[in-house]
């Protein structure tokens, strides 16, 4: 896994540097960021990309979170930027963490949304089970389970159609790449490096997130110096889709340079 992969990208908005780079969650692609992009400052440069094995980027049957992070750093450099605000959701948050750890000078701000530095002692087994289910029963077998993890019932009732579009992206994800991504997430453990992250960091989590709970977010916040912790009331796992305006407002200090506070904020929709 040493080869860097050219990722499929979209420069969503051309504006001020450093750009905001958005990294999607497992088995989705850059299209999931549309609701958030609508809430971001139109004067910024915003870059979305399909991570390795996802969307229109090359498929692979074995890679690590660190490989994906190197792809991202290389892609940002290829686009002519030597700095970026890097924001990731779930798996994309793991990748964003790895970018901040491995490419320190690149990251001027870090947004970690519904994510973790480590999925726990049984993570390799649990992620392997999910990979096996996909291999035996197909990606679609996991999709109903996903909807209930991603969104609260109120959001689902009101936005069924846009949720189904994301499910379709999920179900079409390349199977071998999904399996590789599951194993990569099971193996990921960045806990020892968190204290060395110097970039301003905003940690955001849905109050009801069943995948990466507020406890995961709090552990990130406690370990990353000067980070802020923000819990979005009533939200589940895909908070940038469920509560885009709240998430955009919480991330904004990463590029406006507003003073950061170290305490916990409770954000209500």
Tab-separated table of C-alpha atoms in Angstrom:
chain	number	residue	atom	x	y	z
A	1	UNK	CA	0.000	0.000	0.000
A	2	UNK	CA	2.776	2.515	-0.682
A	3	UNK	CA	1.471	3.768	-4.017
A	4	UNK	CA	-0.364	7.057	-3.821
A	5	UNK	CA	-3.653	7.036	-5.699
A	6	UNK	CA	-5.064	9.883	-7.800
A	7	UNK	CA	-8.458	10.612	-6.301
A	8	UNK	CA	-11.617	11.803	-8.036
A	9	UNK	CA	-12.176	15.368	-6.842
A	10	UNK	CA	-14.497	18.346	-7.218
A	11	UNK	CA	-13.477	21.910	-6.471
A	12	UNK	CA	-16.913	23.000	-5.278
A	13	UNK	CA	-16.103	26.678	-4.778
A	14	UNK	CA	-13.126	28.771	-5.857
A	15	UNK	CA	-12.223	31.392	-3.292
A	16	UNK	CA	-9.892	32.141	-0.427
A	17	UNK	CA	-7.106	29.801	0.665
A	18	UNK	CA	-6.417	27.631	2.504
A	19	UNK	CA	-9.126	25.402	1.023
A	20	UNK	CA	-11.625	23.440	3.089
A	21	UNK	CA	-11.194	19.734	2.254
A	22	UNK	CA	-14.168	17.462	3.056
A	23	UNK	CA	-13.678	13.689	3.553
A	24	UNK	CA	-16.763	11.429	3.453
A	25	UNK	CA	-17.776	8.410	5.531
A	26	UNK	CA	-17.589	4.698	4.731
A	27	UNK	CA	-19.166	3.536	1.440
A	28	UNK	CA	-20.398	7.037	0.569
A	29	UNK	CA	-18.707	9.563	-1.719
A	30	UNK	CA	-18.120	13.305	-2.103
A	31	UNK	CA	-21.772	13.872	-3.083
A	32	UNK	CA	-22.822	13.494	0.592
A	33	UNK	CA	-21.403	16.962	1.353
A	34	UNK	CA	-23.951	18.911	-0.746
A	35	UNK	CA	-26.147	20.005	2.209
A	36	UNK	CA	-23.112	21.274	4.146
A	37	UNK	CA	-21.561	23.046	1.146
A	38	UNK	CA	-24.778	25.057	0.769
A	39	UNK	CA	-24.119	26.428	4.293
A	40	UNK	CA	-20.407	27.202	3.867
A	41	UNK	CA	-18.971	30.638	3.152
A	42	UNK	CA	-19.059	31.066	-0.671
A	43	UNK	CA	-15.813	33.080	-0.449
A	44	UNK	CA	-13.864	29.926	0.518
A	45	UNK	CA	-12.290	27.314	-1.707
A	46	UNK	CA	-13.989	23.966	-0.965
A	47	UNK	CA	-12.631	20.643	-2.243
A	48	UNK	CA	-14.456	17.318	-1.999
A	49	UNK	CA	-12.850	14.023	-2.928
A	50	UNK	CA	-13.750	10.356	-3.200
A	51	UNK	CA	-11.409	8.440	-0.904
A	52	UNK	CA	-9.526	5.422	-2.216
A	53	UNK	CA	-11.908	2.554	-3.003
A	54	UNK	CA	-14.934	4.871	-3.027
A	55	UNK	CA	-16.991	6.726	-5.618
A	56	UNK	CA	-15.037	7.322	-8.816
A	57	UNK	CA	-11.606	6.899	-7.272
A	58	UNK	CA	-9.631	3.721	-8.051
A	59	UNK	CA	-10.808	0.514	-6.353
A	60	UNK	CA	-8.399	-1.451	-4.164
A	61	UNK	CA	-8.680	-4.674	-2.187
A	62	UNK	CA	-6.155	-3.787	0.532
A	63	UNK	CA	-5.223	-0.457	2.104
A	64	UNK	CA	-4.901	1.322	5.438
A	65	UNK	CA	-6.304	4.576	6.817
A	66	UNK	CA	-2.743	5.911	6.535
A	67	UNK	CA	-2.668	5.064	2.800
A	68	UNK	CA	-5.905	7.018	2.370
A	69	UNK	CA	-4.423	9.959	4.297
A	70	UNK	CA	-1.364	10.043	2.039
A	71	UNK	CA	-3.686	10.063	-1.000
A	72	UNK	CA	-5.461	13.112	0.429
A	73	UNK	CA	-2.246	15.017	1.181
A	74	UNK	CA	-0.895	14.233	-2.284
A	75	UNK	CA	-4.142	15.335	-3.932
A	76	UNK	CA	-4.192	18.648	-2.048
A	77	UNK	CA	-0.580	19.250	-3.150
A	78	UNK	CA	-1.397	18.256	-6.729
A	79	UNK	CA	-4.097	20.952	-6.712
A	80	UNK	CA	-1.432	23.504	-5.783
A	81	UNK	CA	-2.162	23.996	-2.079
A	82	UNK	CA	0.421	23.629	0.675
A	83	UNK	CA	-2.129	24.103	3.471
A	84	UNK	CA	-5.741	23.111	4.051
A	85	UNK	CA	-8.507	22.925	6.640
A	86	UNK	CA	-9.270	19.185	6.692
A	87	UNK	CA	-12.744	18.047	7.797
A	88	UNK	CA	-13.742	14.392	7.979
A	89	UNK	CA	-16.851	12.441	8.952
A	90	UNK	CA	-16.653	8.957	10.505
A	91	UNK	CA	-14.137	7.019	8.329
A	92	UNK	CA	-13.247	10.366	6.754
A	93	UNK	CA	-12.574	11.648	10.276
A	94	UNK	CA	-10.101	8.805	10.838
A	95	UNK	CA	-8.440	9.785	7.556
A	96	UNK	CA	-8.419	13.475	8.587
A	97	UNK	CA	-6.731	12.506	11.884
A	98	UNK	CA	-4.108	10.527	9.978
A	99	UNK	CA	-3.501	13.506	7.645
A	100	UNK	CA	-2.991	15.785	10.666
A	101	UNK	CA	-0.566	13.296	12.240
A	102	UNK	CA	1.400	12.383	9.094
A	103	UNK	CA	1.334	15.728	7.230
A	104	UNK	CA	1.460	18.214	10.068
A	105	UNK	CA	2.477	21.299	8.073
A	106	UNK	CA	-0.433	20.784	5.659
A	107	UNK	CA	-3.268	21.037	8.205
A	108	UNK	CA	-4.166	24.548	9.430
A	109	UNK	CA	-7.450	23.390	10.981
A	110	UNK	CA	-9.001	20.012	11.732
A	111	UNK	CA	-12.716	19.156	11.843
A	112	UNK	CA	-13.539	15.738	13.328
A	113	UNK	CA	-17.214	14.838	12.935
A	114	UNK	CA	-18.836	11.688	14.370
A	115	UNK	CA	-15.528	9.867	14.440
A	116	UNK	CA	-12.915	8.254	16.663
A	117	UNK	CA	-9.184	7.586	16.970
A	118	UNK	CA	-9.884	3.947	17.880
A	119	UNK	CA	-12.942	1.718	17.654
A	120	UNK	CA	-11.999	-0.332	20.735
A	121	UNK	CA	-10.315	-3.629	21.623
A	122	UNK	CA	-12.778	-5.769	19.641
A	123	UNK	CA	-12.709	-3.482	16.580
A	124	UNK	CA	-10.837	-5.868	14.231
A	125	UNK	CA	-13.404	-8.622	14.898
A	126	UNK	CA	-16.463	-6.362	14.651
A	127	UNK	CA	-15.315	-4.740	11.412
A	128	UNK	CA	-14.368	-8.154	9.979
A	129	UNK	CA	-17.923	-9.353	10.703
A	130	UNK	CA	-19.345	-6.421	8.786
A	131	UNK	CA	-17.000	-7.112	5.882
A	132	UNK	CA	-18.004	-10.786	5.846
A	133	UNK	CA	-21.711	-9.916	5.830
A	134	UNK	CA	-21.161	-7.680	2.798
A	135	UNK	CA	-19.239	-10.462	1.029
A	136	UNK	CA	-21.857	-13.110	1.786
A	137	UNK	CA	-25.065	-11.087	1.396
A	138	UNK	CA	-24.066	-8.087	-0.745
A	139	UNK	CA	-23.837	-4.379	0.073
A	140	UNK	CA	-27.613	-3.917	-0.031
A	141	UNK	CA	-27.968	-6.283	2.959
A	142	UNK	CA	-26.364	-3.576	5.122
A	143	UNK	CA	-28.297	-0.615	3.835
A	144	UNK	CA	-31.426	-0.577	6.037
A	145	UNK	CA	-29.191	-0.933	9.073
A	146	UNK	CA	-27.274	2.122	7.789
A	147	UNK	CA	-30.301	4.404	7.513
A	148	UNK	CA	-31.191	3.909	11.159
A	149	UNK	CA	-27.589	4.587	12.217
A	150	UNK	CA	-27.240	7.660	10.013
A	151	UNK	CA	-30.376	9.642	10.843
A	152	UNK	CA	-32.930	10.274	13.555
A	153	UNK	CA	-36.567	9.296	12.829
A	154	UNK	CA	-37.749	12.894	12.364
A	155	UNK	CA	-35.139	13.644	9.725
A	156	UNK	CA	-35.864	10.346	7.948
A	157	UNK	CA	-39.593	10.999	7.898
A	158	UNK	CA	-39.091	14.440	6.350
A	159	UNK	CA	-36.169	13.623	4.009
A	160	UNK	CA	-36.726	10.046	2.934
A	161	UNK	CA	-35.812	10.740	-0.692
A	162	UNK	CA	-32.392	12.305	-0.044
A	163	UNK	CA	-31.649	9.538	2.468
A	164	UNK	CA	-32.481	6.912	-0.173
A	165	UNK	CA	-30.076	8.592	-2.620
A	166	UNK	CA	-27.259	8.099	-0.098
A	167	UNK	CA	-28.341	4.481	0.424
A	168	UNK	CA	-28.036	3.954	-3.307
A	169	UNK	CA	-24.451	5.286	-3.226
A	170	UNK	CA	-23.756	2.946	-0.302
A	171	UNK	CA	-25.214	-0.127	-2.020
A	172	UNK	CA	-23.152	0.532	-5.180
A	173	UNK	CA	-19.820	0.817	-3.354
A	174	UNK	CA	-17.195	-1.580	-4.752
A	175	UNK	CA	-17.415	-4.727	-2.592
A	176	UNK	CA	-13.692	-5.541	-2.302
A	177	UNK	CA	-12.932	-1.905	-1.497
A	178	UNK	CA	-15.648	-1.889	1.186
A	179	UNK	CA	-14.136	-5.005	2.732
A	180	UNK	CA	-10.674	-3.382	2.655
A	181	UNK	CA	-12.050	-0.189	4.235
A	182	UNK	CA	-13.734	-2.205	7.028
A	183	UNK	CA	-10.438	-3.934	7.844
A	184	UNK	CA	-8.603	-0.588	7.681
A	185	UNK	CA	-11.022	0.909	10.220
A	186	UNK	CA	-10.753	-2.123	12.477
A	187	UNK	CA	-6.961	-1.748	12.504
A	188	UNK	CA	-6.893	2.044	13.009
A	189	UNK	CA	-5.478	3.315	16.313
A	190	UNK	CA	-4.191	6.903	16.456
A	191	UNK	CA	-4.548	7.373	20.222
A	192	UNK	CA	-0.812	7.669	20.922
A	193	UNK	CA	-0.425	10.580	18.464
A	194	UNK	CA	-3.381	12.750	19.446
A	195	UNK	CA	-1.442	14.840	21.970
A	196	UNK	CA	0.931	16.005	19.217
A	197	UNK	CA	-1.815	17.511	17.035
A	198	UNK	CA	-1.155	21.261	17.003
A	199	UNK	CA	-3.786	22.388	14.482
A	200	UNK	CA	-6.902	24.101	15.876
A	201	UNK	CA	-9.412	21.259	16.188
A	202	UNK	CA	-13.214	21.198	16.355
A	203	UNK	CA	-14.821	17.915	17.463
A	204	UNK	CA	-18.524	17.489	16.600
A	205	UNK	CA	-20.835	14.582	17.405
A	206	UNK	CA	-24.529	13.798	17.205
A	207	UNK	CA	-25.990	13.324	20.679
A	208	UNK	CA	-27.609	10.019	19.598
A	209	UNK	CA	-24.789	8.751	17.350
A	210	UNK	CA	-24.839	4.930	17.687
A	211	UNK	CA	-21.646	4.380	15.666
A	212	UNK	CA	-19.175	6.821	17.251
A	213	UNK	CA	-20.850	7.970	20.438
A	214	UNK	CA	-20.284	11.245	22.321
A	215	UNK	CA	-17.883	9.216	24.523
A	216	UNK	CA	-15.634	8.712	21.481
A	217	UNK	CA	-15.842	12.438	20.751
A	218	UNK	CA	-15.027	13.325	24.349
A	219	UNK	CA	-11.925	11.111	24.262
A	220	UNK	CA	-10.737	12.963	21.143
A	221	UNK	CA	-11.426	16.303	22.832
A	222	UNK	CA	-9.596	15.317	26.031
A	223	UNK	CA	-6.533	14.117	24.077
A	224	UNK	CA	-6.192	16.882	21.446
A	225	UNK	CA	-4.807	20.066	23.019
A	226	UNK	CA	-7.119	23.084	22.865
A	227	UNK	CA	-9.845	21.292	20.884
A	228	UNK	CA	-13.524	22.155	21.291
A	229	UNK	CA	-16.235	19.529	21.811
A	230	UNK	CA	-19.684	20.158	20.350
A	231	UNK	CA	-22.652	17.819	20.846
A	232	UNK	CA	-25.566	18.347	18.437
A	233	UNK	CA	-28.795	17.588	20.287
A	234	UNK	CA	-31.050	14.942	18.745
A	235	UNK	CA	-28.716	14.133	15.812
A	236	UNK	CA	-27.334	10.718	14.889
A	237	UNK	CA	-24.287	9.775	12.760
A	238	UNK	CA	-24.429	11.861	9.558
A	239	UNK	CA	-24.726	15.244	11.268
A	240	UNK	CA	-23.501	17.297	8.245
A	241	UNK	CA	-26.483	15.927	6.289
A	242	UNK	CA	-28.974	16.055	9.185
A	243	UNK	CA	-27.928	19.450	10.653
A	244	UNK	CA	-25.783	21.191	8.019
A	245	UNK	CA	-26.260	24.756	9.276
A	246	UNK	CA	-25.260	23.825	12.842
A	247	UNK	CA	-22.204	21.899	11.625
A	248	UNK	CA	-21.119	24.738	9.302
A	249	UNK	CA	-21.358	27.258	12.143
A	250	UNK	CA	-19.287	25.052	14.451
A	251	UNK	CA	-16.581	24.513	11.825
A	252	UNK	CA	-16.334	28.188	10.789
A	253	UNK	CA	-13.711	29.193	13.416
A	254	UNK	CA	-11.273	26.848	11.640
A	255	UNK	CA	-11.061	29.265	8.709
A	256	UNK	CA	-12.181	32.572	10.208
A	257	UNK	CA	-9.574	32.315	12.957
A	258	UNK	CA	-12.062	33.160	15.727
A	259	UNK	CA	-10.720	32.402	19.188
A	260	UNK	CA	-11.256	28.832	20.271
A	261	UNK	CA	-12.609	27.784	23.613
A	262	UNK	CA	-11.693	24.574	25.318
A	263	UNK	CA	-15.032	23.799	26.909
A	264	UNK	CA	-17.964	21.738	25.717
A	265	UNK	CA	-20.769	23.396	23.792
A	266	UNK	CA	-24.240	21.900	23.527
A	267	UNK	CA	-25.764	22.889	20.219
A	268	UNK	CA	-29.499	22.661	19.638
A	269	UNK	CA	-31.153	22.494	16.267
